[in-house]
């Protein structure tokens, strides 16, 4: 039989041990271990509980979401990961609300690779693993068929020709269809601009690009390097169709949008970037809007990045009855959409205007509207690669709201 004193001592020991075990179980994991949702520091992928981001060898653009109750720093491991991973920011103060940070992965021409994205705050840390597929060698050709004229499979009529990066934040959602070519042109290994070209209508559905510290530079002059787009079959060329048509070869990505390198400017003269525009529209009010966008894009105090999508309408109910040379549709309307990122803030603005001569004194607010309104007119999902919460906010912004005008000086 256990004496009362020994029984009391045994019970006290069990109680103390239980408290210690409970305290250890509630201790926050440190170093590079995952942090629970109740932790004062957390790094995760939006709308996902996974701690691994898998990317294809074509590159990727995505956001990570950070929460921290104190100052934090973001690191890549190993150090060589900086050669293929670009972080929007790497340090900051405490954030009261979750902070989304853009991450860009370059194209991988070598073997598969992996890196850790680590956030630290004091003695706490949290990690996301980033993996990227390698570029696999081409498979050997199949042996010749014993039948010299086999029945080929029917191609998927909805399949679009994807020759570019569809994950770019400035890229709208694609229309699909075997008549469409989505292309990303690069200059000096930098993304220059992208477009979706409708080969049936001989006109781009949209073009898109961004201004940052590299692409906003003014280093070269206009090249006038007119030629057909080498990434679209020559059979769709419009090189000879504008002559004596009464329309300008209207750039959608303007020549002066891209003067950071000679190659970049030359690519703006591809005919896939041209739209048949009335001279008094192209050279006057449309040009005025383009110059305003360029002034925003080259103002480092205004933007960290300015994302731009532009186009002329090509939907059947939004084109003129007559085509140029029987092939090129003529838009009834032209549009621009912009998203400016400065620090943690994003703001959106759009322009929509009829294809006609405009009085140069027309205030820009006359043709300004929200991106939501523009999407309804176009039937195009713009800027869909942004996180939904960020996209919903900037696309709803009404430019007629006086508080919004401060974000877009000059309109």
Coordinates of N, CA and C in Angstrom, one line a residue, residues 122-232:
X122 N 13.0 38.0 -36.4 CA 13.6 37.6 -35.1 C 14.1 36.2 -35.2
X123 N 13.7 35.3 -34.2 CA 14.1 33.9 -34.2 C 13.2 33.0 -35.0
X124 N 12.1 33.6 -35.5 CA 11.1 32.8 -36.2 C 11.4 32.7 -37.7
X125 N 11.0 31.7 -38.4 CA 11.1 31.5 -39.8 C 10.0 30.6 -40.4
X126 N 9.7 30.8 -41.6 CA 8.8 30.0 -42.3 C 9.3 29.9 -43.8
X127 N 8.9 28.8 -44.4 CA 9.5 28.4 -45.7 C 8.5 27.9 -46.7
X128 N 8.6 28.4 -48.0 CA 8.0 27.8 -49.1 C 9.0 27.2 -50.1
X129 N 8.8 26.0 -50.6 CA 9.7 25.4 -51.5 C 9.2 25.7 -52.9
X130 N 10.1 26.1 -53.8 CA 9.8 26.4 -55.2 C 10.6 25.4 -56.1
X131 N 9.8 24.6 -56.9 CA 10.4 23.7 -57.8 C 10.1 24.1 -59.2
X132 N 11.0 23.9 -60.1 CA 10.8 24.2 -61.5 C 11.3 23.0 -62.4
X133 N 10.4 22.6 -63.3 CA 10.8 21.6 -64.3 C 11.9 22.0 -65.1
X134 N 12.7 21.0 -65.6 CA 13.8 21.2 -66.5 C 13.3 21.1 -68.0
X135 N 14.1 21.4 -68.9 CA 13.8 21.3 -70.3 C 14.2 19.9 -70.8
X136 N 13.2 19.1 -71.0 CA 13.5 17.7 -71.4 C 14.0 17.6 -72.8
X137 N 14.9 16.7 -73.2 CA 15.3 16.6 -74.6 C 14.1 16.1 -75.4
X138 N 14.1 16.4 -76.7 CA 13.1 16.0 -77.6 C 13.1 14.4 -77.7
X139 N 11.9 13.8 -77.7 CA 11.9 12.4 -77.8 C 12.3 11.9 -79.2
X140 N 12.8 10.7 -79.3 CA 13.3 10.3 -80.7 C 12.1 10.2 -81.6
X141 N 12.2 10.4 -82.9 CA 11.1 10.3 -83.8 C 10.5 8.9 -83.8
X142 N 9.2 8.8 -84.0 CA 8.6 7.4 -84.1 C 9.1 6.7 -85.3
X143 N 9.0 5.4 -85.3 CA 9.4 4.6 -86.5 C 8.4 4.9 -87.6
X144 N 8.8 4.8 -88.8 CA 7.9 5.0 -89.9 C 6.7 4.1 -89.9
X145 N 5.6 4.6 -90.3 CA 4.4 3.8 -90.3 C 4.4 2.9 -91.5
X146 N 3.9 1.6 -91.3 CA 3.9 0.7 -92.5 C 2.8 1.2 -93.5
X147 N 1.9 2.0 -93.1 CA 0.9 2.6 -94.0 C 1.4 4.0 -94.4
X148 N 1.7 4.2 -95.7 CA 2.3 5.5 -96.1 C 1.3 6.6 -96.0
X149 N 0.0 6.3 -95.9 CA -1.0 7.4 -95.8 C -2.0 7.1 -94.6
X150 N -1.4 7.1 -93.4 CA -2.3 6.8 -92.2 C -3.3 7.9 -92.0
X151 N -4.4 7.6 -91.3 CA -5.4 8.6 -91.0 C -5.0 9.4 -89.9
X152 N -4.6 10.7 -90.1 CA -4.1 11.5 -88.9 C -5.3 11.9 -88.0
X153 N -5.0 12.1 -86.7 CA -6.0 12.4 -85.8 C -6.6 13.8 -86.1
X154 N -7.9 14.0 -85.9 CA -8.5 15.3 -86.1 C -8.0 16.3 -85.1
X155 N -7.4 17.5 -85.5 CA -6.9 18.5 -84.6 C -8.0 19.1 -83.7
X156 N -7.7 19.4 -82.5 CA -8.7 20.1 -81.6 C -9.0 21.5 -82.1
X157 N -10.2 21.8 -82.6 CA -10.5 23.1 -83.1 C -10.4 24.2 -82.1
X158 N -10.4 23.8 -80.8 CA -10.4 24.9 -79.8 C -8.9 25.2 -79.4
X159 N -8.0 24.4 -80.0 CA -6.6 24.6 -79.5 C -5.9 25.8 -80.1
X160 N -5.5 26.7 -79.2 CA -4.8 28.0 -79.6 C -3.3 27.7 -79.8
X161 N -2.7 28.4 -80.6 CA -1.2 28.3 -80.8 C -0.6 29.2 -79.7
X162 N 0.0 28.5 -78.7 CA 0.5 29.2 -77.5 C 2.0 29.3 -77.7
X163 N 2.5 30.5 -78.0 CA 3.9 30.8 -78.3 C 4.4 31.9 -77.3
X164 N 3.8 32.0 -76.2 CA 4.2 33.0 -75.2 C 3.9 32.6 -73.8
X165 N 4.1 33.5 -72.9 CA 3.9 33.3 -71.5 C 2.5 33.8 -71.1
X166 N 1.6 32.8 -70.8 CA 0.3 33.2 -70.5 C 0.1 33.6 -69.0
X167 N 1.2 33.5 -68.2 CA 1.1 33.8 -66.8 C 1.5 35.2 -66.5
X168 N 1.9 36.0 -67.5 CA 2.2 37.4 -67.2 C 1.1 38.1 -66.6
X169 N 1.4 39.0 -65.6 CA 0.3 39.7 -64.9 C -0.5 40.6 -65.8
X170 N 0.1 41.1 -66.8 CA -0.6 42.0 -67.7 C -1.4 41.3 -68.8
X171 N -1.3 40.0 -68.9 CA -1.9 39.2 -69.9 C -3.4 39.0 -69.7
X172 N -4.3 39.3 -70.6 CA -5.7 39.0 -70.4 C -6.0 37.5 -70.7
X173 N -7.1 37.0 -70.3 CA -7.5 35.6 -70.6 C -7.6 35.4 -72.1
X174 N -7.2 34.3 -72.6 CA -7.2 34.0 -74.1 C -8.5 33.6 -74.6
X175 N -8.8 33.8 -75.8 CA -10.1 33.5 -76.5 C -10.1 32.0 -76.8
X176 N -9.0 31.4 -77.1 CA -8.9 30.0 -77.6 C -9.3 30.0 -79.1
X177 N -9.1 28.8 -79.7 CA -9.5 28.7 -81.1 C -8.2 28.5 -81.9
X178 N -8.3 27.6 -82.9 CA -7.1 27.3 -83.7 C -6.7 28.5 -84.6
X179 N -7.5 29.5 -84.8 CA -7.2 30.7 -85.6 C -6.4 31.7 -84.8
X180 N -6.2 31.5 -83.5 CA -5.6 32.5 -82.7 C -4.1 32.1 -82.3
X181 N -3.2 33.1 -82.3 CA -1.8 32.9 -81.9 C -1.5 33.8 -80.8
X182 N -1.1 33.2 -79.6 CA -0.7 34.0 -78.5 C 0.8 34.0 -78.5
X183 N 1.4 35.2 -78.5 CA 2.9 35.3 -78.7 C 3.5 36.3 -77.6
X184 N 4.6 35.9 -77.1 CA 5.4 36.9 -76.3 C 6.7 37.2 -77.0
X185 N 6.9 38.4 -77.3 CA 8.1 38.8 -77.9 C 9.1 39.3 -76.8
X186 N 10.3 38.8 -76.9 CA 11.4 39.2 -76.0 C 12.5 40.0 -76.7
X187 N 13.1 40.9 -76.0 CA 14.2 41.7 -76.6 C 15.3 41.7 -75.5
X188 N 16.5 41.3 -75.9 CA 17.6 41.2 -74.9 C 17.2 40.4 -73.7
X189 N 16.5 39.3 -74.0 CA 16.1 38.3 -72.9 C 15.1 39.0 -71.9
X190 N 14.5 40.1 -72.3 CA 13.5 40.8 -71.4 C 12.2 40.7 -72.2
X191 N 11.1 40.4 -71.4 CA 9.7 40.4 -72.0 C 9.5 41.8 -72.6
X192 N 9.2 41.9 -73.9 CA 8.9 43.2 -74.6 C 7.4 43.4 -74.6
X193 N 6.7 42.6 -75.3 CA 5.2 42.7 -75.2 C 4.6 41.3 -75.7
X194 N 3.4 41.2 -75.4 CA 2.6 40.0 -75.8 C 1.4 40.4 -76.6
X195 N 0.9 39.5 -77.4 CA -0.4 39.8 -78.2 C -1.1 38.5 -78.5
X196 N -2.4 38.6 -78.6 CA -3.2 37.5 -79.2 C -3.7 37.9 -80.5
X197 N -3.3 37.2 -81.6 CA -3.5 37.6 -83.0 C -4.6 36.6 -83.5
X198 N -5.6 37.2 -84.1 CA -6.7 36.5 -84.8 C -6.3 36.4 -86.3
X199 N -5.9 35.2 -86.7 CA -5.5 35.1 -88.1 C -6.6 35.2 -89.1
X200 N -7.8 34.9 -88.7 CA -9.0 35.0 -89.6 C -9.3 36.5 -89.8
X201 N -9.2 37.3 -88.8 CA -9.6 38.7 -88.9 C -8.4 39.6 -89.1
X202 N -7.2 39.0 -89.2 CA -5.9 39.7 -89.5 C -5.7 40.9 -88.5
X203 N -6.0 40.7 -87.3 CA -6.0 41.8 -86.3 C -5.7 41.2 -84.9
X204 N -4.9 41.9 -84.1 CA -4.8 41.4 -82.7 C -6.0 41.6 -81.9
X205 N -6.3 40.7 -81.0 CA -7.4 40.8 -80.1 C -7.0 41.7 -79.0
X206 N -5.7 41.7 -78.6 CA -5.2 42.6 -77.6 C -3.7 42.6 -77.7
X207 N -3.0 43.6 -77.2 CA -1.6 43.6 -76.9 C -1.4 43.9 -75.4
X208 N -0.3 43.5 -74.8 CA -0.1 43.8 -73.4 C 1.4 43.9 -73.1
X209 N 1.8 44.7 -72.2 CA 3.2 44.9 -71.8 C 3.2 45.7 -70.5
X210 N 4.4 45.9 -70.0 CA 4.6 46.6 -68.7 C 5.7 47.6 -68.8
X211 N 5.6 48.7 -68.0 CA 6.7 49.6 -67.8 C 7.4 49.3 -66.4
X212 N 8.7 49.1 -66.4 CA 9.4 48.9 -65.1 C 10.7 49.7 -65.3
X213 N 11.6 49.5 -64.4 CA 12.9 50.3 -64.5 C 13.7 50.0 -65.7
X214 N 13.5 48.8 -66.3 CA 14.3 48.5 -67.6 C 13.5 48.9 -68.8
X215 N 12.2 48.5 -68.9 CA 11.5 48.7 -70.1 C 11.0 50.2 -70.3
X216 N 11.2 51.0 -69.3 CA 10.8 52.4 -69.3 C 11.9 53.3 -69.8
X217 N 13.1 52.7 -70.0 CA 14.2 53.5 -70.5 C 14.0 54.1 -71.9
X218 N 14.6 55.3 -72.2 CA 14.6 55.9 -73.5 C 16.0 55.9 -74.0
X219 N 16.4 54.8 -74.7 CA 17.8 54.6 -75.1 C 18.0 54.7 -76.6
X220 N 16.9 54.5 -77.4 CA 17.1 54.4 -78.8 C 16.0 55.3 -79.5
X221 N 16.1 55.5 -80.8 CA 15.1 56.2 -81.6 C 14.2 55.2 -82.4
X222 N 13.2 55.8 -82.9 CA 12.3 55.0 -83.8 C 13.0 54.3 -84.9
X223 N 12.8 53.0 -85.2 CA 13.5 52.3 -86.2 C 12.8 52.2 -87.5
X224 N 11.5 52.3 -87.6 CA 10.8 52.1 -88.8 C 11.1 50.8 -89.5
X225 N 11.3 49.7 -88.7 CA 11.7 48.4 -89.2 C 10.5 47.6 -89.6
X226 N 9.7 48.0 -90.5 CA 8.5 47.4 -90.9 C 8.7 46.0 -91.4
X227 N 8.0 45.0 -90.9 CA 8.1 43.6 -91.4 C 7.0 42.8 -90.8
X228 N 6.8 41.6 -91.4 CA 5.8 40.7 -90.8 C 6.3 40.0 -89.6
X229 N 5.4 39.6 -88.7 CA 5.8 38.9 -87.5 C 6.4 37.5 -87.8
X230 N 7.6 37.3 -87.4 CA 8.2 36.0 -87.7 C 7.6 34.8 -87.0
X231 N 6.8 35.1 -86.0 CA 6.2 34.0 -85.2 C 4.8 33.6 -85.7
X232 N 4.3 34.2 -86.7 CA 3.0 33.9 -87.3 C 3.2 33.5 -88.8

